[in-house]
Amino acid sequence: MVRVFLSILLLLKKVRKINGSTSPETLINVAMECPAIKPDQVYSEFIELVRLVKDLRCQSMLEIGTYRGGTLFVFAQASLEGAAVISIDYTATLKGRLVRIAQTPVFKRFLRKAQNLTLLRADSHHPATLAKVSKALHGKKLDFLFIDGDHSYTGVKQDFEMYAPLVRPGGLVAFHDVALSPPPKEVYRFWDEVKRRYPNKEFIHRTDNRAMGIGVLFV
């Protein structure tokens, strides 16, 4: 616990030194070096995605499945000042809910100047959650959607069908865990279907039992 607390203090100290010119590599290194928020990502795959996100100059982004918050930190810092940053994350356990409450003040410190953070601790598949996301956008469209929540075929398909219509033309939809994996990770099944309908890029840099993969659709 002490180690986690100290790592968060060090993280927040580093955040104060970050600015809009900070490279994707540096942002990812900051997240990876903090045990409290370390992203569960293949480093080289994540760099490829964050480069695309930073080039997009996001004014609005949504992440489904935030977990420790490492990817949220990187995406927020890679977005523009004043951007709308939205996170959906859900846990059914009491411990998980308490952790999410404790994360809130830390996540708020992730933001760049004038960014607005909306944390929705709810089921992404519920219509009320979709309505709250739409409200948070104030009539605007998303530049970037990252889907990393329910890894079942049905779950990831529903997340895409509900939230992809909120993404503007020219925006990005990215999926985590698109590499061939045993159940319960079935994202690769949906990815194999949906990538045939859009221009796309696929980053799969490992093929062992730690394979993850990121798939990106250009919508």
mmCIF file of C-alpha atoms in Angstrom:
data_model
loop_
_atom_site.group_PDB
_atom_site.id
_atom_site.type_symbol
_atom_site.label_atom_id
_atom_site.label_comp_id
_atom_site.label_asym_id
_atom_site.label_seq_id
_atom_site.Cartn_x
_atom_site.Cartn_y
_atom_site.Cartn_z
ATOM 1 C CA MET A 1 0.000 0.000 0.000
ATOM 2 C CA VAL A 2 2.842 2.390 0.866
ATOM 3 C CA ARG A 3 4.529 1.592 -2.448
ATOM 4 C CA VAL A 4 1.326 2.341 -4.351
ATOM 5 C CA PHE A 5 0.843 5.641 -2.500
ATOM 6 C CA LEU A 6 4.414 6.724 -3.175
ATOM 7 C CA SER A 7 4.112 5.770 -6.848
ATOM 8 C CA ILE A 8 1.013 7.962 -7.156
ATOM 9 C CA LEU A 9 2.811 10.917 -5.572
ATOM 10 C CA LEU A 10 5.688 10.463 -8.014
ATOM 11 C CA LEU A 11 3.228 10.204 -10.909
ATOM 12 C CA LEU A 12 1.485 13.450 -9.967
ATOM 13 C CA LYS A 13 4.862 15.181 -9.726
ATOM 14 C CA LYS A 14 5.674 14.032 -13.266
ATOM 15 C CA VAL A 15 2.238 15.103 -14.543
ATOM 16 C CA ARG A 16 3.003 18.722 -13.630
ATOM 17 C CA LYS A 17 5.943 18.666 -16.054
ATOM 18 C CA ILE A 18 3.981 17.261 -19.001
ATOM 19 C CA ASN A 19 2.824 19.569 -21.794
ATOM 20 C CA GLY A 20 1.277 19.288 -25.221
ATOM 21 C CA SER A 21 4.610 18.579 -26.897
ATOM 22 C CA THR A 22 5.309 15.512 -24.734
ATOM 23 C CA SER A 23 5.871 12.469 -26.951
ATOM 24 C CA PRO A 24 3.684 9.347 -26.894
ATOM 25 C CA GLU A 25 6.711 7.359 -25.741
ATOM 26 C CA THR A 26 7.231 9.626 -22.737
ATOM 27 C CA LEU A 27 3.549 9.542 -21.784
ATOM 28 C CA ILE A 28 3.514 5.749 -21.931
ATOM 29 C CA ASN A 29 6.745 5.486 -19.959
ATOM 30 C CA VAL A 30 5.265 7.638 -17.192
ATOM 31 C CA ALA A 31 2.221 5.348 -16.988
ATOM 32 C CA MET A 32 4.217 2.126 -17.206
ATOM 33 C CA GLU A 33 6.556 3.222 -14.407
ATOM 34 C CA CYS A 34 3.687 3.780 -11.955
ATOM 35 C CA PRO A 35 2.449 0.459 -10.455
ATOM 36 C CA ALA A 36 -0.830 2.038 -9.351
ATOM 37 C CA ILE A 37 -1.946 2.806 -12.906
ATOM 38 C CA LYS A 38 0.320 0.622 -15.084
ATOM 39 C CA PRO A 39 -1.556 -0.174 -18.323
ATOM 40 C CA ASP A 40 -2.069 -3.818 -19.227
ATOM 41 C CA GLN A 41 -0.711 -3.287 -22.722
ATOM 42 C CA VAL A 42 2.038 -4.528 -25.013
ATOM 43 C CA TYR A 43 4.333 -1.497 -25.030
ATOM 44 C CA SER A 44 5.076 -1.386 -28.775
ATOM 45 C CA GLU A 45 1.408 -1.868 -29.705
ATOM 46 C CA PHE A 46 0.305 0.885 -27.362
ATOM 47 C CA ILE A 47 2.829 3.334 -28.824
ATOM 48 C CA GLU A 48 1.390 2.745 -32.314
ATOM 49 C CA LEU A 49 -2.108 3.578 -31.061
ATOM 50 C CA VAL A 50 -1.137 6.643 -29.039
ATOM 51 C CA ARG A 51 0.707 8.107 -32.007
ATOM 52 C CA LEU A 52 -2.534 7.943 -33.975
ATOM 53 C CA VAL A 53 -4.518 9.469 -31.113
ATOM 54 C CA LYS A 54 -2.078 12.342 -30.651
ATOM 55 C CA ASP A 55 -2.078 13.097 -34.389
ATOM 56 C CA LEU A 56 -5.886 13.181 -34.275
ATOM 57 C CA ARG A 57 -5.824 16.179 -31.886
ATOM 58 C CA CYS A 58 -8.808 14.903 -29.945
ATOM 59 C CA GLN A 59 -11.363 17.299 -28.543
ATOM 60 C CA SER A 60 -13.452 14.412 -27.182
ATOM 61 C CA MET A 61 -12.704 10.794 -26.314
ATOM 62 C CA LEU A 62 -14.411 7.848 -24.653
ATOM 63 C CA GLU A 63 -12.792 4.824 -23.042
ATOM 64 C CA ILE A 64 -14.883 1.756 -22.194
ATOM 65 C CA GLY A 65 -12.997 -0.259 -19.574
ATOM 66 C CA THR A 66 -10.608 1.895 -17.554
ATOM 67 C CA TYR A 67 -9.334 -0.536 -14.884
ATOM 68 C CA ARG A 68 -6.281 1.034 -13.179
ATOM 69 C CA GLY A 69 -6.447 4.176 -15.301
ATOM 70 C CA GLY A 70 -3.138 4.002 -17.147
ATOM 71 C CA THR A 71 -4.638 4.164 -20.609
ATOM 72 C CA LEU A 72 -7.022 6.931 -19.526
ATOM 73 C CA PHE A 73 -4.038 8.966 -18.303
ATOM 74 C CA VAL A 74 -2.198 8.571 -21.611
ATOM 75 C CA PHE A 75 -5.255 9.293 -23.778
ATOM 76 C CA ALA A 76 -6.169 12.390 -21.762
ATOM 77 C CA GLN A 77 -2.626 13.751 -21.995
ATOM 78 C CA ALA A 78 -2.524 12.970 -25.732
ATOM 79 C CA SER A 79 -5.758 14.932 -26.279
ATOM 80 C CA LEU A 80 -6.086 18.696 -26.597
ATOM 81 C CA GLU A 81 -6.506 21.171 -23.762
ATOM 82 C CA GLY A 82 -10.217 21.616 -23.116
ATOM 83 C CA ALA A 83 -11.091 18.134 -24.387
ATOM 84 C CA ALA A 84 -14.016 16.116 -23.056
ATOM 85 C CA VAL A 85 -12.606 12.947 -21.473
ATOM 86 C CA ILE A 86 -15.167 10.227 -20.728
ATOM 87 C CA SER A 87 -14.591 6.921 -18.955
ATOM 88 C CA ILE A 88 -17.002 4.019 -18.520
ATOM 89 C CA ASP A 89 -16.015 1.318 -16.073
ATOM 90 C CA TYR A 90 -18.120 -1.221 -14.195
ATOM 91 C CA THR A 91 -17.552 -3.641 -11.363
ATOM 92 C CA ALA A 92 -20.094 -5.757 -9.519
ATOM 93 C CA THR A 93 -18.034 -6.234 -6.341
ATOM 94 C CA LEU A 94 -17.960 -4.015 -3.256
ATOM 95 C CA LYS A 95 -14.156 -3.973 -3.299
ATOM 96 C CA GLY A 96 -14.185 -2.897 -6.924
ATOM 97 C CA ARG A 97 -16.605 -0.070 -6.205
ATOM 98 C CA LEU A 98 -14.469 1.174 -3.314
ATOM 99 C CA VAL A 99 -11.380 1.126 -5.538
ATOM 100 C CA ARG A 100 -13.220 3.145 -8.182
ATOM 101 C CA ILE A 101 -14.182 5.737 -5.556
ATOM 102 C CA ALA A 102 -10.568 5.997 -4.403
ATOM 103 C CA GLN A 103 -9.387 6.410 -8.013
ATOM 104 C CA THR A 104 -11.588 9.431 -8.725
ATOM 105 C CA PRO A 105 -9.425 12.199 -7.189
ATOM 106 C CA VAL A 106 -6.310 10.683 -8.802
ATOM 107 C CA PHE A 107 -7.944 10.500 -12.229
ATOM 108 C CA LYS A 108 -8.954 14.150 -11.974
ATOM 109 C CA ARG A 109 -5.275 15.029 -11.649
ATOM 110 C CA PHE A 110 -4.587 13.290 -14.963
ATOM 111 C CA LEU A 111 -6.191 16.096 -16.924
ATOM 112 C CA ARG A 112 -4.659 18.797 -19.045
ATOM 113 C CA LYS A 113 -5.756 22.413 -18.721
ATOM 114 C CA ALA A 114 -9.537 22.939 -19.008
ATOM 115 C CA GLN A 115 -10.251 19.292 -19.812
ATOM 116 C CA ASN A 116 -13.546 17.974 -18.499
ATOM 117 C CA LEU A 117 -13.635 14.462 -17.013
ATOM 118 C CA THR A 118 -16.811 12.381 -16.878
ATOM 119 C CA LEU A 119 -16.463 9.130 -14.909
ATOM 120 C CA LEU A 120 -19.387 6.762 -15.413
ATOM 121 C CA ARG A 121 -19.233 3.746 -13.111
ATOM 122 C CA ALA A 122 -21.997 1.849 -14.845
ATOM 123 C CA ASP A 123 -22.734 -0.919 -17.333
ATOM 124 C CA SER A 124 -21.774 0.303 -20.809
ATOM 125 C CA HIS A 125 -24.586 -1.783 -22.283
ATOM 126 C CA HIS A 126 -27.338 0.026 -20.393
ATOM 127 C CA PRO A 127 -29.252 2.665 -22.403
ATOM 128 C CA ALA A 128 -28.995 5.090 -19.467
ATOM 129 C CA THR A 129 -25.187 4.966 -19.735
ATOM 130 C CA LEU A 130 -25.327 5.788 -23.436
ATOM 131 C CA ALA A 131 -27.636 8.707 -22.646
ATOM 132 C CA LYS A 132 -25.140 10.045 -20.069
ATOM 133 C CA VAL A 133 -22.300 9.840 -22.597
ATOM 134 C CA SER A 134 -24.370 11.759 -25.137
ATOM 135 C CA LYS A 135 -25.174 14.387 -22.502
ATOM 136 C CA ALA A 136 -21.489 14.758 -21.612
ATOM 137 C CA LEU A 137 -20.685 15.473 -25.268
ATOM 138 C CA HIS A 138 -23.136 18.390 -25.401
ATOM 139 C CA GLY A 139 -24.190 17.578 -28.945
ATOM 140 C CA LYS A 140 -20.646 17.038 -30.235
ATOM 141 C CA LYS A 141 -19.165 13.857 -31.716
ATOM 142 C CA LEU A 142 -16.334 11.723 -30.383
ATOM 143 C CA ASP A 143 -12.927 11.888 -32.039
ATOM 144 C CA PHE A 144 -11.752 8.655 -30.431
ATOM 145 C CA LEU A 145 -13.422 5.590 -28.912
ATOM 146 C CA PHE A 146 -11.400 2.903 -27.124
ATOM 147 C CA ILE A 147 -13.221 -0.379 -26.405
ATOM 148 C CA ASP A 148 -11.594 -2.479 -23.699
ATOM 149 C CA GLY A 149 -14.466 -3.552 -21.461
ATOM 150 C CA ASP A 150 -16.563 -6.685 -21.848
ATOM 151 C CA HIS A 151 -14.348 -9.086 -23.808
ATOM 152 C CA SER A 152 -17.102 -11.487 -24.832
ATOM 153 C CA TYR A 153 -18.169 -11.505 -28.471
ATOM 154 C CA THR A 154 -21.643 -10.234 -27.581
ATOM 155 C CA GLY A 155 -20.276 -7.608 -25.207
ATOM 156 C CA VAL A 156 -17.743 -6.045 -27.552
ATOM 157 C CA LYS A 157 -20.237 -6.126 -30.423
ATOM 158 C CA GLN A 158 -22.793 -4.289 -28.307
ATOM 159 C CA ASP A 159 -20.256 -1.682 -27.196
ATOM 160 C CA PHE A 160 -19.373 -1.011 -30.821
ATOM 161 C CA GLU A 161 -22.962 -0.854 -32.033
ATOM 162 C CA MET A 162 -24.007 1.493 -29.210
ATOM 163 C CA TYR A 163 -21.087 3.917 -29.166
ATOM 164 C CA ALA A 164 -19.497 3.894 -32.636
ATOM 165 C CA PRO A 165 -22.374 6.043 -34.007
ATOM 166 C CA LEU A 166 -21.155 8.783 -31.648
ATOM 167 C CA VAL A 167 -17.784 8.945 -33.444
ATOM 168 C CA ARG A 168 -17.367 11.639 -36.074
ATOM 169 C CA PRO A 169 -16.401 10.859 -39.672
ATOM 170 C CA GLY A 170 -12.619 10.751 -39.710
ATOM 171 C CA GLY A 171 -12.458 9.606 -36.100
ATOM 172 C CA LEU A 172 -10.996 6.398 -34.679
ATOM 173 C CA VAL A 173 -12.465 3.346 -32.983
ATOM 174 C CA ALA A 174 -9.868 1.098 -31.344
ATOM 175 C CA PHE A 175 -10.252 -2.343 -29.769
ATOM 176 C CA HIS A 176 -7.896 -3.958 -27.297
ATOM 177 C CA ASP A 177 -7.197 -7.729 -27.261
ATOM 178 C CA VAL A 178 -7.831 -8.411 -30.947
ATOM 179 C CA ALA A 179 -5.154 -11.124 -31.067
ATOM 180 C CA LEU A 180 -6.372 -14.707 -31.259
ATOM 181 C CA SER A 181 -7.035 -15.687 -27.643
ATOM 182 C CA PRO A 182 -8.875 -18.462 -25.830
ATOM 183 C CA PRO A 183 -12.234 -17.697 -24.172
ATOM 184 C CA PRO A 184 -13.349 -15.628 -22.343
ATOM 185 C CA LYS A 185 -11.505 -13.142 -24.595
ATOM 186 C CA GLU A 186 -13.483 -13.231 -27.840
ATOM 187 C CA VAL A 187 -12.719 -9.759 -29.171
ATOM 188 C CA TYR A 188 -10.792 -11.263 -32.089
ATOM 189 C CA ARG A 189 -14.019 -12.838 -33.420
ATOM 190 C CA PHE A 190 -15.804 -9.511 -33.660
ATOM 191 C CA TRP A 191 -12.668 -7.727 -34.872
ATOM 192 C CA ASP A 192 -12.327 -10.223 -37.728
ATOM 193 C CA GLU A 193 -15.871 -9.338 -38.828
ATOM 194 C CA VAL A 194 -15.896 -5.577 -38.371
ATOM 195 C CA LYS A 195 -12.481 -4.808 -39.873
ATOM 196 C CA ARG A 196 -13.753 -5.906 -43.284
ATOM 197 C CA ARG A 197 -16.142 -2.937 -43.302
ATOM 198 C CA TYR A 198 -13.679 -0.115 -42.602
ATOM 199 C CA PRO A 199 -10.152 1.016 -43.421
ATOM 200 C CA ASN A 200 -8.095 -0.323 -40.524
ATOM 201 C CA LYS A 201 -4.747 -0.951 -38.910
ATOM 202 C CA GLU A 202 -3.829 -3.906 -36.748
ATOM 203 C CA PHE A 203 -0.996 -3.975 -34.231
ATOM 204 C CA ILE A 204 -0.213 -7.511 -33.024
ATOM 205 C CA HIS A 205 3.399 -7.723 -31.861
ATOM 206 C CA ARG A 206 3.174 -10.886 -29.766
ATOM 207 C CA THR A 207 1.830 -14.331 -30.600
ATOM 208 C CA ASP A 208 2.542 -16.171 -27.333
ATOM 209 C CA ASN A 209 0.151 -16.664 -24.419
ATOM 210 C CA ARG A 210 0.550 -12.952 -23.560
ATOM 211 C CA ALA A 211 -0.638 -11.826 -26.983
ATOM 212 C CA MET A 212 -3.024 -8.870 -26.847
ATOM 213 C CA GLY A 213 -3.194 -6.804 -30.011
ATOM 214 C CA ILE A 214 -4.872 -3.526 -30.888
ATOM 215 C CA GLY A 215 -7.184 -3.021 -33.851
ATOM 216 C CA VAL A 216 -8.051 0.454 -35.167
ATOM 217 C CA LEU A 217 -10.931 1.394 -37.451
ATOM 218 C CA PHE A 218 -10.914 4.643 -39.436
ATOM 219 C CA VAL A 219 -14.593 5.568 -39.527
#
